[in-house]
CSV table of C-alpha atoms and ligand atoms in Angstrom, one decimal:
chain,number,residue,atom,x,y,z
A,1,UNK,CA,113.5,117.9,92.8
A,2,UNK,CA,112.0,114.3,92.3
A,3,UNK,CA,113.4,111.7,93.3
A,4,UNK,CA,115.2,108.8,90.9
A,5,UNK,CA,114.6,105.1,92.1
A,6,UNK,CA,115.7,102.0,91.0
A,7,UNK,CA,113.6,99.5,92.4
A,8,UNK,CA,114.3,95.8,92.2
A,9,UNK,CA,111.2,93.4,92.3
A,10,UNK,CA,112.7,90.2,92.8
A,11,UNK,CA,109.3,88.4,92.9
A,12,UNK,CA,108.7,84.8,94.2
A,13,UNK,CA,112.5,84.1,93.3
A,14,UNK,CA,115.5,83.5,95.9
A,15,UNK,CA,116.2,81.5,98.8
A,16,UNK,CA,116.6,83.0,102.0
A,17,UNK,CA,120.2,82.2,101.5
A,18,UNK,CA,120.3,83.2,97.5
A,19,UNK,CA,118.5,86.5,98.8
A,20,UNK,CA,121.1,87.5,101.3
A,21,UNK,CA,124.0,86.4,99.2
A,22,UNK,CA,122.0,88.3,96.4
A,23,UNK,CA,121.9,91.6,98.2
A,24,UNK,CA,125.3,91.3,99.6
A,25,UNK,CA,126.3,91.8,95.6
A,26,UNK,CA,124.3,94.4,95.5
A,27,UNK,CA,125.4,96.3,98.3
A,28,UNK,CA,128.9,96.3,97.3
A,29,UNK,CA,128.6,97.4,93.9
A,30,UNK,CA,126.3,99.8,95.3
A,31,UNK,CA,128.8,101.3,97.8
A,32,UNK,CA,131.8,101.5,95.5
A,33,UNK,CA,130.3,102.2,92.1
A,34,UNK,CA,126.9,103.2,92.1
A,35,UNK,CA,125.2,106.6,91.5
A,36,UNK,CA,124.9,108.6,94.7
A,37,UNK,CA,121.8,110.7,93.2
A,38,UNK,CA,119.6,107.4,92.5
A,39,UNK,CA,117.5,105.8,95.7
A,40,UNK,CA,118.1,101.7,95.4
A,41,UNK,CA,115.8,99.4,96.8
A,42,UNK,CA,115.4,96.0,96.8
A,43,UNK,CA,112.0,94.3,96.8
A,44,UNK,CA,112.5,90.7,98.3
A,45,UNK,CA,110.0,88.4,99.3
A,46,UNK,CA,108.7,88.7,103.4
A,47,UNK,CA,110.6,85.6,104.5
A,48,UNK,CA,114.4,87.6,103.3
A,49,UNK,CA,113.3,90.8,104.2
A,50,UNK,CA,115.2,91.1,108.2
A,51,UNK,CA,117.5,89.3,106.7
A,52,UNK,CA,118.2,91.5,103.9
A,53,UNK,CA,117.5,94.8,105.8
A,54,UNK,CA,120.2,93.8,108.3
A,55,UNK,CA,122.8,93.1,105.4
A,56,UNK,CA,122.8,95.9,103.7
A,57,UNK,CA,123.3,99.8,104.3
A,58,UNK,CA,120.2,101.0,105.3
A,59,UNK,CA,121.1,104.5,104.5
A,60,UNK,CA,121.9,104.3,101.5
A,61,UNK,CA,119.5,100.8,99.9
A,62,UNK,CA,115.8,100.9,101.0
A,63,UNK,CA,113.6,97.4,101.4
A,64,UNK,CA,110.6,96.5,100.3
A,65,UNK,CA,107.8,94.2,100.4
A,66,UNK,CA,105.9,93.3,97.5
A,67,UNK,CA,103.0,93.0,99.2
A,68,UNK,CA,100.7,93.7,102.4
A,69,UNK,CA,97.5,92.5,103.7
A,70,UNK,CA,94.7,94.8,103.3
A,71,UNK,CA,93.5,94.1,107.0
A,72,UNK,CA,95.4,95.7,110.2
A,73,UNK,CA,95.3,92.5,111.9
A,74,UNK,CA,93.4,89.4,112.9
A,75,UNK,CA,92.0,86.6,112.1
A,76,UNK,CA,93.2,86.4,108.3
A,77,UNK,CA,95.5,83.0,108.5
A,78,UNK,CA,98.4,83.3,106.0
A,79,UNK,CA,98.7,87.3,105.7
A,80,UNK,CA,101.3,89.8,106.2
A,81,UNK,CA,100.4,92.9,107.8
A,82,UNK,CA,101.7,96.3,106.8
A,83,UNK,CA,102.5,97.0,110.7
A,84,UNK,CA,104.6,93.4,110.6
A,85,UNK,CA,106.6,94.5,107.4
A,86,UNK,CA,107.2,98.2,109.1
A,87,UNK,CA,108.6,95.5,112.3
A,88,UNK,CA,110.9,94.1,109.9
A,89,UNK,CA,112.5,97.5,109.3
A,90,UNK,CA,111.8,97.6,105.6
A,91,UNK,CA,110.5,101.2,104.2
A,92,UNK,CA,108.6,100.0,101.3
A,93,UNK,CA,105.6,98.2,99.8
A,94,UNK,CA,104.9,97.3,96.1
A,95,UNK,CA,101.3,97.5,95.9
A,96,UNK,CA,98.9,96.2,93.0
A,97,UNK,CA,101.6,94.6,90.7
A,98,UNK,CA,99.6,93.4,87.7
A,99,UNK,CA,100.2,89.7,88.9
A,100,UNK,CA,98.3,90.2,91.7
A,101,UNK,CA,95.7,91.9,90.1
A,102,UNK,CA,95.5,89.2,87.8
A,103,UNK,CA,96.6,85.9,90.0
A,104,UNK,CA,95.0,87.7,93.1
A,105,UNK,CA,91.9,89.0,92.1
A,106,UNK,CA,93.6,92.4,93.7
A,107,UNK,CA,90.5,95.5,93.4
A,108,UNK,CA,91.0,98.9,93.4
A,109,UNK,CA,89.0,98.2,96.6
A,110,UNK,CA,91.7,95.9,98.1
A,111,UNK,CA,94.4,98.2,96.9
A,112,UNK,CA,93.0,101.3,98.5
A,113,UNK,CA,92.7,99.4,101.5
A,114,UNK,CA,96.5,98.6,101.5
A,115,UNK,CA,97.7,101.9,100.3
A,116,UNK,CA,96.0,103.2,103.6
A,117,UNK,CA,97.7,100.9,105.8
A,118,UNK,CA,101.0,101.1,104.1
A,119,UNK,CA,100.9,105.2,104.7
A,120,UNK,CA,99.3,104.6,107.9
A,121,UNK,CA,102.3,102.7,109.0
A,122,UNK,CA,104.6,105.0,107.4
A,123,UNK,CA,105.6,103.3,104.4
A,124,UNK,CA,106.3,104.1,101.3
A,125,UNK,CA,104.2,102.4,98.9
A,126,UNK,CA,105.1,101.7,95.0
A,127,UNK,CA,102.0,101.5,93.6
A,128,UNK,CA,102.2,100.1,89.9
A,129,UNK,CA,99.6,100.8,87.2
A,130,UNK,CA,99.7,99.4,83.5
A,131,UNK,CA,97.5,98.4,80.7
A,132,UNK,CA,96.9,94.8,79.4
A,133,UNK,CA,98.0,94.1,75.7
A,134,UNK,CA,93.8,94.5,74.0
A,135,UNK,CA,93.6,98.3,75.7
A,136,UNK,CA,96.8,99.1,74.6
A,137,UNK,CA,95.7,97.7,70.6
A,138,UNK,CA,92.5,99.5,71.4
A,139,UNK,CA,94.8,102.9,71.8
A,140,UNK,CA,92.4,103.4,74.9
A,141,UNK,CA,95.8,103.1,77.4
A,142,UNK,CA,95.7,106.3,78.5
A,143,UNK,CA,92.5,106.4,79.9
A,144,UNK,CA,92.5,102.7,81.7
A,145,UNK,CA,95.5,104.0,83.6
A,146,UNK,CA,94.2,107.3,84.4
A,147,UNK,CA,91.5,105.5,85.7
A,148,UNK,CA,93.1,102.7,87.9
A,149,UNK,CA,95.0,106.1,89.4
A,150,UNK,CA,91.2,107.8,89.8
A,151,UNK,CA,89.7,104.6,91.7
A,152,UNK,CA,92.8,104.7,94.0
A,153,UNK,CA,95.7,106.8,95.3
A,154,UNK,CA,94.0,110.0,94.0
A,155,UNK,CA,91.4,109.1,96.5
A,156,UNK,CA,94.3,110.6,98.8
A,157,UNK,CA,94.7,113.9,100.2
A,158,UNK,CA,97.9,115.5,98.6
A,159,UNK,CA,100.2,115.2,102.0
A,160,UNK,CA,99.5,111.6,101.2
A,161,UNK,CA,99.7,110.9,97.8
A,162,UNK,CA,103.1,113.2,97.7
A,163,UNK,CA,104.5,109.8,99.9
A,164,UNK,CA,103.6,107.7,96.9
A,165,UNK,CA,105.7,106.3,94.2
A,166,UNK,CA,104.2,105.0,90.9
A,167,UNK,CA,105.2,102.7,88.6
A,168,UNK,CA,103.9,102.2,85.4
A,169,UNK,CA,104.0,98.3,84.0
A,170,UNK,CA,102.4,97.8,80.6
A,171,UNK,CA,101.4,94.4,81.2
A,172,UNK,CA,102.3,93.3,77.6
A,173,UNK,CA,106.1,94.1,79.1
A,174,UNK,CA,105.9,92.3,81.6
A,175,UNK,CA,107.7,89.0,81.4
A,176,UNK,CA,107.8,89.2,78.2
A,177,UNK,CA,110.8,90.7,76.8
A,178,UNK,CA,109.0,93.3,74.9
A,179,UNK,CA,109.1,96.6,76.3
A,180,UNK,CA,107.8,100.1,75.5
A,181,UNK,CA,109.5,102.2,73.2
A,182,UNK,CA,111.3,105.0,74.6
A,183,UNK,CA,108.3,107.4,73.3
A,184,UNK,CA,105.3,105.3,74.6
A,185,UNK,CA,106.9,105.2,78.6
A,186,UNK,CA,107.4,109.2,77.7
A,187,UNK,CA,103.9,109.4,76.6
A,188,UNK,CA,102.3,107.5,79.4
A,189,UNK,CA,104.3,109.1,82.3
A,190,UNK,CA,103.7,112.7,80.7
A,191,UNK,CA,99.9,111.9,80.7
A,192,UNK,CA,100.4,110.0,84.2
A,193,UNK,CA,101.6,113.6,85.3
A,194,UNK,CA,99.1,115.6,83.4
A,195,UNK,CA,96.6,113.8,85.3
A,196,UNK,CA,98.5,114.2,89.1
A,197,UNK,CA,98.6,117.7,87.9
A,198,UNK,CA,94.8,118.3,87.4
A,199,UNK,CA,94.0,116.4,90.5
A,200,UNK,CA,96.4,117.9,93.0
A,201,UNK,CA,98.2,120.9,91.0
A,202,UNK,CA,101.7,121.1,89.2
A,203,UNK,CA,103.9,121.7,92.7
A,204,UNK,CA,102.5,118.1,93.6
A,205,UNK,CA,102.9,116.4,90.5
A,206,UNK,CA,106.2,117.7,89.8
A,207,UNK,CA,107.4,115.9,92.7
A,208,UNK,CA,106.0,112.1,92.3
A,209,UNK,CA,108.6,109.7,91.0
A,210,UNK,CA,107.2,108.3,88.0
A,211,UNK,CA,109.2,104.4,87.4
A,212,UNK,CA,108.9,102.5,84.3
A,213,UNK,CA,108.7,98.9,84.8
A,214,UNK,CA,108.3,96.0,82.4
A,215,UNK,CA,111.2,94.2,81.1
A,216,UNK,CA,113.4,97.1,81.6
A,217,UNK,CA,117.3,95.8,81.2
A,218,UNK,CA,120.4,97.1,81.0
A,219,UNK,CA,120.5,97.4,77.0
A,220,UNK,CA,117.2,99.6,77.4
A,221,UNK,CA,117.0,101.8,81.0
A,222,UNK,CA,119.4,104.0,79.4
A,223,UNK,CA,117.2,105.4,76.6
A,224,UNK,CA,114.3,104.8,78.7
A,225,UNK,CA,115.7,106.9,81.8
A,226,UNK,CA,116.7,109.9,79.4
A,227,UNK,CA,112.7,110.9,78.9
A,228,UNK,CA,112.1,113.9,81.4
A,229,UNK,CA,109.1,112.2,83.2
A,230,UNK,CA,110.8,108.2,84.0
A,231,UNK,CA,112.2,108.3,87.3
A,232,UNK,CA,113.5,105.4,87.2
A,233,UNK,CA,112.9,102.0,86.9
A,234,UNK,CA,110.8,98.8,88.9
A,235,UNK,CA,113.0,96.1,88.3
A,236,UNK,CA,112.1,92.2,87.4
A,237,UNK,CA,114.4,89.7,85.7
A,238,UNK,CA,117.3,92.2,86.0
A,239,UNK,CA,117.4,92.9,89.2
A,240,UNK,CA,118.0,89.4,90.5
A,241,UNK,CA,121.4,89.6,89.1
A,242,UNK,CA,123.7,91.9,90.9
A,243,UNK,CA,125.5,93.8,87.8
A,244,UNK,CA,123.2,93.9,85.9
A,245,UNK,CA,121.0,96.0,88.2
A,246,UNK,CA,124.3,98.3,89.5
A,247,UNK,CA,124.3,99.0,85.5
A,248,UNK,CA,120.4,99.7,85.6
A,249,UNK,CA,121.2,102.1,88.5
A,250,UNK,CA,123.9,103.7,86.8
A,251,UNK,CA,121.9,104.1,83.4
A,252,UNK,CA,121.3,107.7,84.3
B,301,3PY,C1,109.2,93.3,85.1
B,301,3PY,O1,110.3,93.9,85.0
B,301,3PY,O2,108.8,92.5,84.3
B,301,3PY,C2,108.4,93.6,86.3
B,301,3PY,O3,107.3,93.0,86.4
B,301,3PY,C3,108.9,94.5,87.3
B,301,3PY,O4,108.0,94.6,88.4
């Protein structure tokens, strides 16, 4: 059975302070009132993540970063290595987030470089995938994100890319309030697992969470979480405010 993971991604929002008071919130609700079958984590940015992985329950919310550098180590003035953000005792990475393929000039080249050293490292990464607003008019979605897939984690061997998450972030939905229908995420994750299936067989595919992301809320994870192949959810806006992201984890 797959798992179902609610992933906040609180991007470059927070204090240090904000962040820990942020996933104090969360931790509570978590622990009294939220659903025991659904893996929470929090994606914070690096400078909260101790901070955060020492406030809450480690065993039961999971932190992430929401970014790596795609060296080991070095020379590289400003970066955060994937062996630094294992140090910190976080178990995730968010990796290739459509604003730092756009802002970033993130390559399937950089990204495979960081989903190496995330696995290597023994982290989890949460690798997102999406299509821009003119390939989605052009009704050619399916196969841009089938490719960004190709060009990266199913360069993996399976052992590896069963350690993967993906989250699928129409851009257009991102930030903007709009966000797919219930019957476009289906589509797209169905097709998402179609394709995991041809690569690396059903058994394998059956198993990869598959999270919808892009303005996902708690009016719309409900009927979004119902389709058979969303797994839950990658988290923006919402998840920077504690209830509404215990009701995105309780949307099941
Ligand atoms: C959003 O919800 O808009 C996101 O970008 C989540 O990563």
């Amino acid at each position: 059975m797959r798992k179902k993971v609610v992933a906040g991604n609180w991007k470059c929002n927070t204090t240090v302070q904000e962040g820990v008071e942020l996933a104090k919130a969360v931790n509570e609700l978590v622990a009294t009132e939220g659903a025991k079958d659904v893996v929470v984590v929090l994606g914070t940015p690096f400078t909260h993540i101790t901070k955060v992985v020492e406030t809450v329950d480690n065993s039961r919310i999971g932190v992430a970063a929401q970014n790596c550098a795609a060296e080991a180590k070095g020379a590289f003035t400003g970066e955060v290595s994937a062996a630094m953000v294992k140090s910190t005792g976080a178990g995730y990475v968010i990796l290739g987030h459509s604003e730092r393929r756009e802002y970033y000039g993130e390559t399937s080249e950089i990204l495979n470089k960081k989903v190496a050293l995330t696995l290597e490292n023994g982290l989890t990464p949460i690798y997102c995938c999406g299509e821009p607003l003119e390939i989605r008019e052009a009704g050619t979605q399916k196969e841009f994100v089938i490719n960004q897939l190709k060009e990266t984690v199913f360069k993996l061997s399976a052992d590896d890319f069963k350690k993967v998450i993906v989250a699928y972030e129409p851009i257009w939905a991102i930030g903007t309030g709009k966000t797919a229908t219930t019957e476009q995420a289906q589509e797209m994750h169905k097709d998402l697992r179609d394709a995991m299936a041809a690569q690396y067989g059903q058994e394998v595919a059956d198993e990869i969470s598959i999270l919808y992301g892009g303005s996902c809320n708690p009016k719309n994870a409900n009927e979004l979480f119902a389709n058979p192949d969303v797994d839950g959810g990658l988290i923006g806006g919402a998840s920077l405010k504690a209830d509404d992201f215990l009701a995105i984890i309780n949307a099941y």
